[in-house]
Short mmCIF file of C-alpha atoms and ligand atoms in Angstrom, two decimals:
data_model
loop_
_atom_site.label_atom_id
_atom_site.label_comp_id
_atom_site.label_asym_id
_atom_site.label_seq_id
_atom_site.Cartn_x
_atom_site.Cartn_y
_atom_site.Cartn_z
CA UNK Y 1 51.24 92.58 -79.89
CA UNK Y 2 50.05 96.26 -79.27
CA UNK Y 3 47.66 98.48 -80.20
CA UNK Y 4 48.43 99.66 -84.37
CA UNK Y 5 47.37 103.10 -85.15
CA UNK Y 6 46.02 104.92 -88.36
CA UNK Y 7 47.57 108.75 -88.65
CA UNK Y 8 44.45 110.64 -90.10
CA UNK Y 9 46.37 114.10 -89.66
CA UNK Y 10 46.90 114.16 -93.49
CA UNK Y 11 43.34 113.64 -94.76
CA UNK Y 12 40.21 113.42 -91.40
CA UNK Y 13 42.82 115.81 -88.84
CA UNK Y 14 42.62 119.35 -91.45
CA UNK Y 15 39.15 117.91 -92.79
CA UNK Y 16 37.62 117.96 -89.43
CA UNK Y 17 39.29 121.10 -88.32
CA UNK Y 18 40.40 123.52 -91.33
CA UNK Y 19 38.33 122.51 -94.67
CA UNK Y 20 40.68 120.21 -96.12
CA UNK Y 21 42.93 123.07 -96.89
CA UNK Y 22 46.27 122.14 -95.76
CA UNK Y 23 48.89 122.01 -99.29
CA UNK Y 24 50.84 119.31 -100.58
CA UNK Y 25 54.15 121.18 -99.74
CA UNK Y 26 52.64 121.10 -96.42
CA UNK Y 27 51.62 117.57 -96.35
CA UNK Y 28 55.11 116.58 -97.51
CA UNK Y 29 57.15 118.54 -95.16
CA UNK Y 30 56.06 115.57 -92.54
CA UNK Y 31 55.86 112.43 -94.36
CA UNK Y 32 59.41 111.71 -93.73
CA UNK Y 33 58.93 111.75 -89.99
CA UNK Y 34 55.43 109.84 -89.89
CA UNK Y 35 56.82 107.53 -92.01
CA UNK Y 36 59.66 106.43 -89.32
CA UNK Y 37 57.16 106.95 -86.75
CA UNK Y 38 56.03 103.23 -86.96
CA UNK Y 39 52.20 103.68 -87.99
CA UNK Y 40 50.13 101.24 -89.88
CA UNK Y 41 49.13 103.25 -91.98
CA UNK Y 42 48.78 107.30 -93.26
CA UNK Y 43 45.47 107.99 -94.31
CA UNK Y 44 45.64 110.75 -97.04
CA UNK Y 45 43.00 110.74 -99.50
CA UNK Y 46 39.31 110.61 -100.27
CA UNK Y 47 36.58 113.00 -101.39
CA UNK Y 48 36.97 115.69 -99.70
CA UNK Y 49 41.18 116.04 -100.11
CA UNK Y 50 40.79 115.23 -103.96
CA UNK Y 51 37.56 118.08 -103.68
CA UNK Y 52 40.23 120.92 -102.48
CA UNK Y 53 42.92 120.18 -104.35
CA UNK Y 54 41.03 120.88 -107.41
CA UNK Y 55 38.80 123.69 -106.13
CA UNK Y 56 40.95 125.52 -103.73
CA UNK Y 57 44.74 124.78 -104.30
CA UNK Y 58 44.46 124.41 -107.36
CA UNK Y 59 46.77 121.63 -107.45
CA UNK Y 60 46.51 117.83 -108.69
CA UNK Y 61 45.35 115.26 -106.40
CA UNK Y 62 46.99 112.25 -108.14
CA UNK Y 63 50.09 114.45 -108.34
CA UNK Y 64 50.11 114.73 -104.69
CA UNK Y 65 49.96 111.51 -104.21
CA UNK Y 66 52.72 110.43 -106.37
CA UNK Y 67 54.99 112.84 -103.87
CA UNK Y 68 53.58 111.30 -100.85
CA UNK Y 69 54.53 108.39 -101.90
CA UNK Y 70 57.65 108.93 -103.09
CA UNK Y 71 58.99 110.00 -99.89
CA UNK Y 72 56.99 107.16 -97.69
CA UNK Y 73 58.93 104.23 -97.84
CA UNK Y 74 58.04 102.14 -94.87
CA UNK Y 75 54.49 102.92 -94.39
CA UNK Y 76 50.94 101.98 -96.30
CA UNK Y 77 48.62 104.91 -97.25
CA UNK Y 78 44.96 104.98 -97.62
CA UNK Y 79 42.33 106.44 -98.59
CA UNK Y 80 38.60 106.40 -98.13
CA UNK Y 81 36.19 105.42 -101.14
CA UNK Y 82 32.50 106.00 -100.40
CA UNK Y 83 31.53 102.67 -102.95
CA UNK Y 84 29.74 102.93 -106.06
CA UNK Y 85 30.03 106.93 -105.66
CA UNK Y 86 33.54 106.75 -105.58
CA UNK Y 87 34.57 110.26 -104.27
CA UNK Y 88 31.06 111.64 -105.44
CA UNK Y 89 27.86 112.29 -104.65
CA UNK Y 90 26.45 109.87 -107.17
CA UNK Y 91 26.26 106.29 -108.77
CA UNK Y 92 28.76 105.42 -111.13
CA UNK Y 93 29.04 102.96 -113.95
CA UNK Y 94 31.50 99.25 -112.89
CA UNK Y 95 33.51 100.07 -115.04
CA UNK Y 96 34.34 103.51 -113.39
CA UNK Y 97 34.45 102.59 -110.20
CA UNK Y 98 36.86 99.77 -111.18
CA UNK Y 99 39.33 102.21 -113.05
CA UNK Y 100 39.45 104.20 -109.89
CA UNK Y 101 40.55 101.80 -107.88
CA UNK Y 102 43.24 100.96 -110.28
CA UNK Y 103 44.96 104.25 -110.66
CA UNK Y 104 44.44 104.70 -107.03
CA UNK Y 105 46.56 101.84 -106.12
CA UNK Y 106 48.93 102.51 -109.15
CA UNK Y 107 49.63 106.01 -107.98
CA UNK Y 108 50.32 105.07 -104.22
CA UNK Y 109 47.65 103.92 -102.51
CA UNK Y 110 47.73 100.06 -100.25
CA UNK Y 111 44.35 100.03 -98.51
CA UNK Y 112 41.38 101.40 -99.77
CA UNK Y 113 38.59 101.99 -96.60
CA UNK Y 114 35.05 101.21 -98.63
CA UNK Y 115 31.60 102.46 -97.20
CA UNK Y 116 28.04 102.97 -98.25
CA UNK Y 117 26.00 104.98 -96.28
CA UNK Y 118 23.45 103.08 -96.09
CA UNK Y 119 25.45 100.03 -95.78
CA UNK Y 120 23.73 98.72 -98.26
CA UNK Y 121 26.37 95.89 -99.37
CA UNK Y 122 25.32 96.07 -103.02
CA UNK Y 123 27.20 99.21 -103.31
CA UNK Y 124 30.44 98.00 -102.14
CA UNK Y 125 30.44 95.25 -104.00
CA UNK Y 126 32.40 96.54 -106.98
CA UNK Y 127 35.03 98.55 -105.43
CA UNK Y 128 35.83 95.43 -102.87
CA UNK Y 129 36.03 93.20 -105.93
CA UNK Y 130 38.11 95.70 -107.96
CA UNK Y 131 40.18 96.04 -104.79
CA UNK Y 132 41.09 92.55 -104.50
CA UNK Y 133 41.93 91.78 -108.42
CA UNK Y 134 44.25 94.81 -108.61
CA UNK Y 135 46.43 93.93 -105.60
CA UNK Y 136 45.02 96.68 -102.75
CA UNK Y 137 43.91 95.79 -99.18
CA UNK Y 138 40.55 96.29 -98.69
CA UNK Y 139 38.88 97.34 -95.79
CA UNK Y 140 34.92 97.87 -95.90
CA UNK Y 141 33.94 99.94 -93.27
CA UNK Y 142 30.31 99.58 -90.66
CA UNK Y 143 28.53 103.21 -91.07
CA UNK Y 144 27.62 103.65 -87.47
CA UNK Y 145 24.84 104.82 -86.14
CA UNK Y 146 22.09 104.67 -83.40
CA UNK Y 147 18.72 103.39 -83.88
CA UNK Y 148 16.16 100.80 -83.38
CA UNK Y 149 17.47 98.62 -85.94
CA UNK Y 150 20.79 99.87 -85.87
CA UNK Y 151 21.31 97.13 -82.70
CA UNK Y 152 24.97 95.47 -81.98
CA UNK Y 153 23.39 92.30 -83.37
CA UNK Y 154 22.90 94.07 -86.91
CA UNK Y 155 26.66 95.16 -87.05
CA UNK Y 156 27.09 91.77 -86.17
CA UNK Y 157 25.70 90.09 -89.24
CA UNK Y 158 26.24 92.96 -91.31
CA UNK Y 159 30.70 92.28 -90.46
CA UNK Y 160 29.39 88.10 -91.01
CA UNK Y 161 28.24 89.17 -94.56
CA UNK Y 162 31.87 91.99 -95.33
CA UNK Y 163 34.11 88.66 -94.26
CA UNK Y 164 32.49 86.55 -96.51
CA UNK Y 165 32.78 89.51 -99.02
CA UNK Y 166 36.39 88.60 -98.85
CA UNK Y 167 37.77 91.95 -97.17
CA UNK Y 168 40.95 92.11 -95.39
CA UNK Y 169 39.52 94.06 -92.44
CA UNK Y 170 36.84 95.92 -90.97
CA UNK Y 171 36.57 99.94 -89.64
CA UNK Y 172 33.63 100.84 -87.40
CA UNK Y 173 33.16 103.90 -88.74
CA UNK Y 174 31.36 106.71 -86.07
CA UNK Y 175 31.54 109.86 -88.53
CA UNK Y 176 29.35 111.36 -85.62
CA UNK Y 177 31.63 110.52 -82.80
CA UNK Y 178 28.19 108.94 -80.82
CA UNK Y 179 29.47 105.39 -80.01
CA UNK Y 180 29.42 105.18 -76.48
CA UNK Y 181 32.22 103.89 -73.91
CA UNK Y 182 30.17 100.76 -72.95
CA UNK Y 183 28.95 100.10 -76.28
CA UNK Y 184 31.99 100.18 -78.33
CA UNK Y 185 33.07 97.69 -75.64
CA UNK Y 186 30.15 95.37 -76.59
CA UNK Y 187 30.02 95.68 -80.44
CA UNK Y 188 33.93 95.24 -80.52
CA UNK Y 189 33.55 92.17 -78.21
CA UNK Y 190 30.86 90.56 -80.14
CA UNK Y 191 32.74 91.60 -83.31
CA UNK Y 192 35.82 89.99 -82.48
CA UNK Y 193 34.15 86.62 -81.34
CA UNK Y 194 32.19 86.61 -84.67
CA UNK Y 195 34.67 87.25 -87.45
CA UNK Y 196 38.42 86.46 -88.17
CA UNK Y 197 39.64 89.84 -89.12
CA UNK Y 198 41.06 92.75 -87.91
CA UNK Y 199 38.87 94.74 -86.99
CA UNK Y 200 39.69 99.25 -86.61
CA UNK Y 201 37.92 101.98 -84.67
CA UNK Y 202 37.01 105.45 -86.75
CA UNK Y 203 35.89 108.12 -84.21
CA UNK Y 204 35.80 111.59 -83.75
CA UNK Y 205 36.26 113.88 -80.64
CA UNK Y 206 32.99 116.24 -81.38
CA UNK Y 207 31.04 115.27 -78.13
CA UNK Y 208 33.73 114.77 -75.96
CA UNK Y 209 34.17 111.20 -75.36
CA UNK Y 210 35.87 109.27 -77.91
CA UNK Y 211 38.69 108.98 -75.89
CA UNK Y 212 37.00 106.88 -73.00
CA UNK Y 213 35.45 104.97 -76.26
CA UNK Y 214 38.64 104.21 -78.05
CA UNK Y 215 40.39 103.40 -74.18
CA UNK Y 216 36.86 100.41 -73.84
CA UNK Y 217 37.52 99.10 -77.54
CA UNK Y 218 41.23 98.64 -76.97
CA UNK Y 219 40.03 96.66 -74.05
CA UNK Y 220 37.97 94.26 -75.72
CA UNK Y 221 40.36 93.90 -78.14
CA UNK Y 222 40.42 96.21 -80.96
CA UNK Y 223 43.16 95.68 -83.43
CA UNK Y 224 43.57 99.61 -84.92
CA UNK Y 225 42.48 103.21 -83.61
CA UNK Y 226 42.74 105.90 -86.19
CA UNK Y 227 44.37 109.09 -84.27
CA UNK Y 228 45.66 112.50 -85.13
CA UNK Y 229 48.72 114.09 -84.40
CA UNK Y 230 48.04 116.37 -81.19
CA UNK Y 231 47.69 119.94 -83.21
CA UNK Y 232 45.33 118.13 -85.30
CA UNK Y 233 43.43 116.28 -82.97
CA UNK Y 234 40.57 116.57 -80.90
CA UNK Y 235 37.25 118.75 -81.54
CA UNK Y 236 35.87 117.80 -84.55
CA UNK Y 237 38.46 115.45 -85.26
CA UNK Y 238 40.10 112.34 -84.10
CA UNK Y 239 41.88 111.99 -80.59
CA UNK Y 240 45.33 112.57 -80.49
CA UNK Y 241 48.07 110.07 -81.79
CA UNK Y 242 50.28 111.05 -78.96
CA UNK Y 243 47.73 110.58 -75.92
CA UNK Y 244 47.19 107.01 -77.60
CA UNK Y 245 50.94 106.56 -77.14
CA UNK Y 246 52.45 107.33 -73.88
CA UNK Y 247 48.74 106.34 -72.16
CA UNK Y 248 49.58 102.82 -73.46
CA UNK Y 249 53.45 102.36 -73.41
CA UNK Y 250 54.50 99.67 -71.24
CA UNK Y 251 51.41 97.79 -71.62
CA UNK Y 252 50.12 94.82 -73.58
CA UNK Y 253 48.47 97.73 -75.68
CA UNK Y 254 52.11 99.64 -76.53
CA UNK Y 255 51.57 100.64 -80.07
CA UNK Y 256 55.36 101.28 -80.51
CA UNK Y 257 55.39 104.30 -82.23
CA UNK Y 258 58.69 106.59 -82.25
CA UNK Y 259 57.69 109.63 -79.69
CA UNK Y 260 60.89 111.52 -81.00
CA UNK Y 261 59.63 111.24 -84.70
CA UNK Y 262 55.84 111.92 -83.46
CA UNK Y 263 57.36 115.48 -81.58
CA UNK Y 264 59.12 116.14 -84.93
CA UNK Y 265 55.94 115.85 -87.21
CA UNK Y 266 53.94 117.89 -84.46
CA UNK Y 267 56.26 120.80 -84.14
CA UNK Y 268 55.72 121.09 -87.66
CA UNK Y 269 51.78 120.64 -87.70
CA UNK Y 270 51.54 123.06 -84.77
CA UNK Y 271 53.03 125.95 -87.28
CA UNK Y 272 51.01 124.56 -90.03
CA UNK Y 273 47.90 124.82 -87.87
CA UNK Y 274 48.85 128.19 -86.49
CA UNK Y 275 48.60 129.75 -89.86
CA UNK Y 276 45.23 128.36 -90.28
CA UNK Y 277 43.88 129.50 -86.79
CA UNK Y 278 45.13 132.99 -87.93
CA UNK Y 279 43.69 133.18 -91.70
CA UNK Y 280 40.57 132.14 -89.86
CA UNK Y 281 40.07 128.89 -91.91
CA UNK Y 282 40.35 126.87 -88.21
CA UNK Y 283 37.50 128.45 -85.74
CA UNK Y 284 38.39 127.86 -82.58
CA UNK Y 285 34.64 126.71 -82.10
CA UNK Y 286 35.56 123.40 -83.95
CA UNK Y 287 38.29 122.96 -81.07
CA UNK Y 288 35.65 122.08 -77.92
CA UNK Y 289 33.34 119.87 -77.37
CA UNK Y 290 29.78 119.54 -78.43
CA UNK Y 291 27.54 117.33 -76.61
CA UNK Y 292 24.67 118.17 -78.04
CA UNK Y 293 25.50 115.99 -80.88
CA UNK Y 294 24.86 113.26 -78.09
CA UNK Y 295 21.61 114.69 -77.51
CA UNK Y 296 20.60 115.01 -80.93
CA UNK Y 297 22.45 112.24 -82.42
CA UNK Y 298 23.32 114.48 -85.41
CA UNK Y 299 26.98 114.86 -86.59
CA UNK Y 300 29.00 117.76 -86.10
CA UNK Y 301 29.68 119.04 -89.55
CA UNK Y 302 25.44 118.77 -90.01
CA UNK Y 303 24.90 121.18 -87.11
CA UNK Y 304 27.13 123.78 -88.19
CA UNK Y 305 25.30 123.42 -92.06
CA UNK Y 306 21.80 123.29 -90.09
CA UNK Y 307 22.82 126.65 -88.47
CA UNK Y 308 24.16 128.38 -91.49
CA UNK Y 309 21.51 127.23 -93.92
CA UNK Y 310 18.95 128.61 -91.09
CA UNK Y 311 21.19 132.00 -90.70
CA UNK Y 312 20.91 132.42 -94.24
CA UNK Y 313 17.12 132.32 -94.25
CA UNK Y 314 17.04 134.58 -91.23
CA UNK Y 315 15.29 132.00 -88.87
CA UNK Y 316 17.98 131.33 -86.63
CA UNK Y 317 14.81 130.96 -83.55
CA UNK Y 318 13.83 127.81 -84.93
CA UNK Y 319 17.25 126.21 -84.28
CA UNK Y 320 15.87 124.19 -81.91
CA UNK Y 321 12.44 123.13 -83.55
CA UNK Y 322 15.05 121.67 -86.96
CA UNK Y 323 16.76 120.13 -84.26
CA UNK Y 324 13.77 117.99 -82.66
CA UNK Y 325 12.74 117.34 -86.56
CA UNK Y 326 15.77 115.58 -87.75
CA UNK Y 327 15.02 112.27 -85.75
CA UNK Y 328 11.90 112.72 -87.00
CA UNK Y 329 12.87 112.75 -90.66
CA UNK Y 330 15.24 109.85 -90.36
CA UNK Y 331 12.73 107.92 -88.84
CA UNK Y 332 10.32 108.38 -91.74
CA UNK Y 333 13.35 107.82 -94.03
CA UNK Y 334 13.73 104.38 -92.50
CA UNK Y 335 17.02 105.28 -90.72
CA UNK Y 336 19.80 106.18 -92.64
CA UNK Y 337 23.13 106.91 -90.86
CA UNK Y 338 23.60 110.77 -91.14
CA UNK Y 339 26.87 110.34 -92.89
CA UNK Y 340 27.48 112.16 -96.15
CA UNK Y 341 25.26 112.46 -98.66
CA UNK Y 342 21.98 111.72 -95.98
CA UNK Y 343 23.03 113.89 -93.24
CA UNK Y 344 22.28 117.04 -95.37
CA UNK Y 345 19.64 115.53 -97.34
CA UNK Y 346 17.91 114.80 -93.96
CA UNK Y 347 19.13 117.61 -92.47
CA UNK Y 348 17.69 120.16 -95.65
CA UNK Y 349 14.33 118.11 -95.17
CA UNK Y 350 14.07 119.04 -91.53
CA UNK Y 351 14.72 122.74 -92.60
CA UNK Y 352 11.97 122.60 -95.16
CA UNK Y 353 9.82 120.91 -92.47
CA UNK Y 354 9.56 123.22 -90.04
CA UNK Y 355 10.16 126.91 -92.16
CA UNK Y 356 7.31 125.50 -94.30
CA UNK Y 357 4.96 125.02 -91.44
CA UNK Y 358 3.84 121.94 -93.10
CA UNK Y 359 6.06 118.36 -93.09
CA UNK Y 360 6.61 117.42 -96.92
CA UNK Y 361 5.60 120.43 -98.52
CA UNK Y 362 8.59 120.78 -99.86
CA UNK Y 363 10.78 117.85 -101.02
CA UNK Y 364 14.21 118.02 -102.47
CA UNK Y 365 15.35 116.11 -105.50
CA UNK Y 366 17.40 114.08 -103.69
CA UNK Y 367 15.14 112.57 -100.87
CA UNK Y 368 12.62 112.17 -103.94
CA UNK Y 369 15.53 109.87 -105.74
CA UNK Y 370 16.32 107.98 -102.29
CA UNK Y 371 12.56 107.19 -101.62
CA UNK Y 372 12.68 105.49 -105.63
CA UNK Y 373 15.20 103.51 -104.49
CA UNK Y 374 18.21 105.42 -106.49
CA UNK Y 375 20.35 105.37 -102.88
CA UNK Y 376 19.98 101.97 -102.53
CA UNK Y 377 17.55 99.79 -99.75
CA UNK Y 378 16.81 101.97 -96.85
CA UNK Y 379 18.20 99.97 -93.41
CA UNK Y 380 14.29 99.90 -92.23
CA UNK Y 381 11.71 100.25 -94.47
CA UNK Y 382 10.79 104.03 -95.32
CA UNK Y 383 7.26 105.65 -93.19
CA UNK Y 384 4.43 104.74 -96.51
CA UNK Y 385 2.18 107.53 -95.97
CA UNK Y 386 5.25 109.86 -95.90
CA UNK Y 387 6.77 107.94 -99.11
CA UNK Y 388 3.22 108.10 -100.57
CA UNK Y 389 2.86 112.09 -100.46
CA UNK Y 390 6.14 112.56 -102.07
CA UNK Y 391 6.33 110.03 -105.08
CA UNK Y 392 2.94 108.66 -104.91
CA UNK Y 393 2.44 105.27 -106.58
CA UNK Y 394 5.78 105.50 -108.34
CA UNK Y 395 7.55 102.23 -108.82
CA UNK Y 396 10.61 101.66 -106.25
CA UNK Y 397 13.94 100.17 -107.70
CA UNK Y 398 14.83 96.93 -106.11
CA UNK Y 399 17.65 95.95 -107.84
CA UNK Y 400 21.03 97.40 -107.43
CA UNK Y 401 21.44 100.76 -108.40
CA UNK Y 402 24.27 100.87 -110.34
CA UNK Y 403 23.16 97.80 -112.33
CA UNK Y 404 21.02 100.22 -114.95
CA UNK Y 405 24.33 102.60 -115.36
CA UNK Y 406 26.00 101.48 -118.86
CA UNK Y 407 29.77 101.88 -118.85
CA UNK Y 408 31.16 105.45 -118.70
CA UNK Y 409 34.71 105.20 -118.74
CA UNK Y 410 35.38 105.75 -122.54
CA UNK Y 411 32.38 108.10 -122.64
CA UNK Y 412 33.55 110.41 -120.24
CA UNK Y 413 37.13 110.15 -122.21
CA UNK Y 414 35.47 111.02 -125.48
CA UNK Y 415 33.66 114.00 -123.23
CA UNK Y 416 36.74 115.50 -122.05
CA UNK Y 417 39.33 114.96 -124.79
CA UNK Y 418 40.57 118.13 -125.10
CA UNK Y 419 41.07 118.78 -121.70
CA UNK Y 420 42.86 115.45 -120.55
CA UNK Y 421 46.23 113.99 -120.66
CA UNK Y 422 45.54 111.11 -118.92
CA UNK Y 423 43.24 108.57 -117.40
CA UNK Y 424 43.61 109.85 -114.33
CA UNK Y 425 42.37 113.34 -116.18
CA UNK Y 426 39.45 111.62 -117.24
CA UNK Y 427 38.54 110.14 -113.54
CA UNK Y 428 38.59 113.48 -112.34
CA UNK Y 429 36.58 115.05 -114.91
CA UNK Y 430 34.17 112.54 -114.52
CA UNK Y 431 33.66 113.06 -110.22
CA UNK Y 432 33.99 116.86 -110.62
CA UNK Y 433 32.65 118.07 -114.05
CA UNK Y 434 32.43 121.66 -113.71
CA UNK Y 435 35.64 121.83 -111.34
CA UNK Y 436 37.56 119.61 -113.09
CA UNK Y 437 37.10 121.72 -116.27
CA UNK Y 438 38.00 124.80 -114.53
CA UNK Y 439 40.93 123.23 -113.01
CA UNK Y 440 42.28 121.30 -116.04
CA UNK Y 441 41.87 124.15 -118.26
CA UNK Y 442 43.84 126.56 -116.02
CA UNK Y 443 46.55 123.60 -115.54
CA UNK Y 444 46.71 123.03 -119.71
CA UNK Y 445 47.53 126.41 -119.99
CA UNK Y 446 49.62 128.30 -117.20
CA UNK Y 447 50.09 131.60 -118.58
CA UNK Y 448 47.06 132.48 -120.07
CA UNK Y 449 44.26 134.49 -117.88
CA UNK Y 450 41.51 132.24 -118.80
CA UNK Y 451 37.73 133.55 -117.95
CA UNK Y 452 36.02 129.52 -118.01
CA UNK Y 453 32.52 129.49 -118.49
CA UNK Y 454 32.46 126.10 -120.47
CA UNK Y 455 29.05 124.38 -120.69
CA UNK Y 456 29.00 121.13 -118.77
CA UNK Y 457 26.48 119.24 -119.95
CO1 LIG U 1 36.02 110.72 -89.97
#
């Protein structure tokens, strides 16, 4: 039994390397091939896909997936869901979260890939249970990261407590691409002694080494690497679906895939990605290697927002100095994986920290929330004289933080009636508000020339 493999070409490959922009007409124009290719699984949706189909292509998101999955027969798809936030940036009501997850799977989805970034299990637990009852496969994936608690025998307990969750698998997911050759071959070792289920390898290519990491976890044992097809592969993204492939045929590893369907699919991505390259959308920059996030332990996508948001204020000279802070920060913020929404929390933090010339001068909203407890529970607990200069004596939430959120789902239908024709409508209205408006109303009414400027409230 080889090797299976994820194809993330359709939602991480043009996320990592172009913005999320590539079309539906696009995506569909390979789904045939990938589909006889003999994958485990596409991947093709999640935040950031659903994000640019509404802001930039203006085109439907549950649409697209409808016509993905009318033309993949053999194949699962699926899609990432960041827990009680669903695709967003915030807590949402049960009863939300649990419609989600049923017009997910009714509109094409088979395995739904739950996180928290804080892996704080109380945020999972409603899309894994919502998973189950309406028929879905349900993987929860490990946010990984490195740090004093963040120790192989944490992951460890952390997969113990996800199996008895009742999940069908689990995804070590390295957003950051910092999971080391030797250590992915020790945490997927002790992984696969400790649990029963399958267990699948997220990585990207950003420091250069995730292909000597993916080659030690198939040794000890891994059951699933996510790759992209080669012209959407490597850099910022995943390593590439065909090195995977003919590196492993003829071993116990083969995955099996069809090479004559994988060239088909990539002669098409490489035009596909050519056009981006040339509109400018795909830098080049996000096509080598970066080991400084090695050194710094920060993801990609958070050094390229570190450098812009410190462009933009004209203080590109203290790079370096945001650089050295962001450990800092993290530490005092008890560790949080920089995965999305911490990394630029953390990351706007260090900013403030160092153009301020004084640590916690300046505090965003958002760190203030996570330091209440609105994030959920920390992984170590947060620095107190740190916690005490930015909310004082304020109490701290300890119970779960979605528990206080009353059901939405018929409020945000009552919201948005004019706008929606479905409940899929209403779902997207209530993770993009503003966007959704814009992109509904233009939708509802083709011809007009419509100047939107309704008030969200
Ligand atoms: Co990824």
């Amino acid at each position: 039994m080889g090797v299976k493999i994820v194809e993330t070409s359709l939602r991480d490959g043009h996320q990592s390397l172009f913005a999320t922009r590539m079309t539906t007409e696009e995506i569909l124009s390979v789904v045939e091939e990938l589909d006889n290719a003999g994958y485990y699984a596409l991947e093709v949706w999640g935040g950031a896909t659903f994000d640019s189909c509404i802001s930039f292509l203006n085109e439907d998101p549950w649409e697209r997936l409808r016509l993905i999955k009318s033309k993949c027969k053999n194949t699962k798809l699926q899609m990432l869901f960041r827990g009680q936030n669903i695709l967003g940036y915030r807590h949402y009501a049960d009863d939300v979260v649990d419609k989600f997850v049923e017009l997910s799977l009714k509109n094409g989805i088979d395995v739904i890939r739950i996180f928290d970034a804080l892996n704080d299990v109380r945020n999972l637990r409603q899309a894994v249970e919502s998973t189950k009852r309406h028929g879905g496969e349900c993987q929860i994936a490990l946010s990984y990261t490195t740090s004093p608690i963040h120790t192989v025998d944490y992951y460890v307990n952390l997969a113990k407590e996800i199996e008895q969750m009742g999940a069908d698998s689990i995804c070590i997911k390295d957003m950051a691409g910092v999971l080391l050759p030797k250590d992915a071959y020790e945490l997927v070792s002790r992984l696969k002694a400790a649990v029963k289920l399958p267990i699948e390898l997220h990585g990207h290519c950003t420091g250069g080494i995730m292909e000597m990491t993916y080659r030690k976890a198939i040794e000890a044992g891994i059951d699933i690497i996510d790759t992209a097809l080669s012209p959407l592969s490597g850099g910022t993204s995943q390593p590439s679906t065909e090195a995977f492939q003919y590196s492993l045929e003829g071993t116990e590893y083969d995955p099996g895939l069809d090479v004559k369907a994988l060239n088909r699919a990539a002669e098409k991505l490489t035009k596909i990605k050519d056009k981006y390259l040339s509109n400018g959308l795909l830098n080049p920059k996000a096509l080598s290697y970066n080991p400084n996030i090695l050194k710094y332990q920060v993801p990609g996508g958070m050094l390229s927002n570190l450098m812009n948001q410190l462009k933009d204020q004209g203080a590109m000279d203290k790079y370096e100095a945001v650089l050295n802070e962001v450990p800092k920060v993290r530490k005092d913020m008890g560790y949080p994986p920089l995965v999305t929404p911490l990394s630029q929390m953390v990351g706007t933090q260090a900013v403030m920290n160092v153009l301020t010339g004084e640590r916690y001068k300046m505090v965003p909203k958002e760190i203030k929330e996570y330091l209440h407890g609105f994030y959920g529970k920390s992984p170590a607990p947060v620095n107190e004289e740190v916690k005490k200069k930015i909310i004082g004596d304020d109490e701290v939430i300890t119970y779960r933080p979605a528990d206080k959120i009353n059901p939405q789902f018929e409020e945000f239908k009552e919201k948005y009636k004019d706008l929606i024709r479905s409940d899929e409508d209403v779902l997207t209205c209530a993770l993009f508000e503003a966007k959704a408006v814009k992109f509904l109303t233009k939708r509802n009414n083709p011809n007009e020339i419509v100047e939107v400027n309704l008030i969200v409230g």
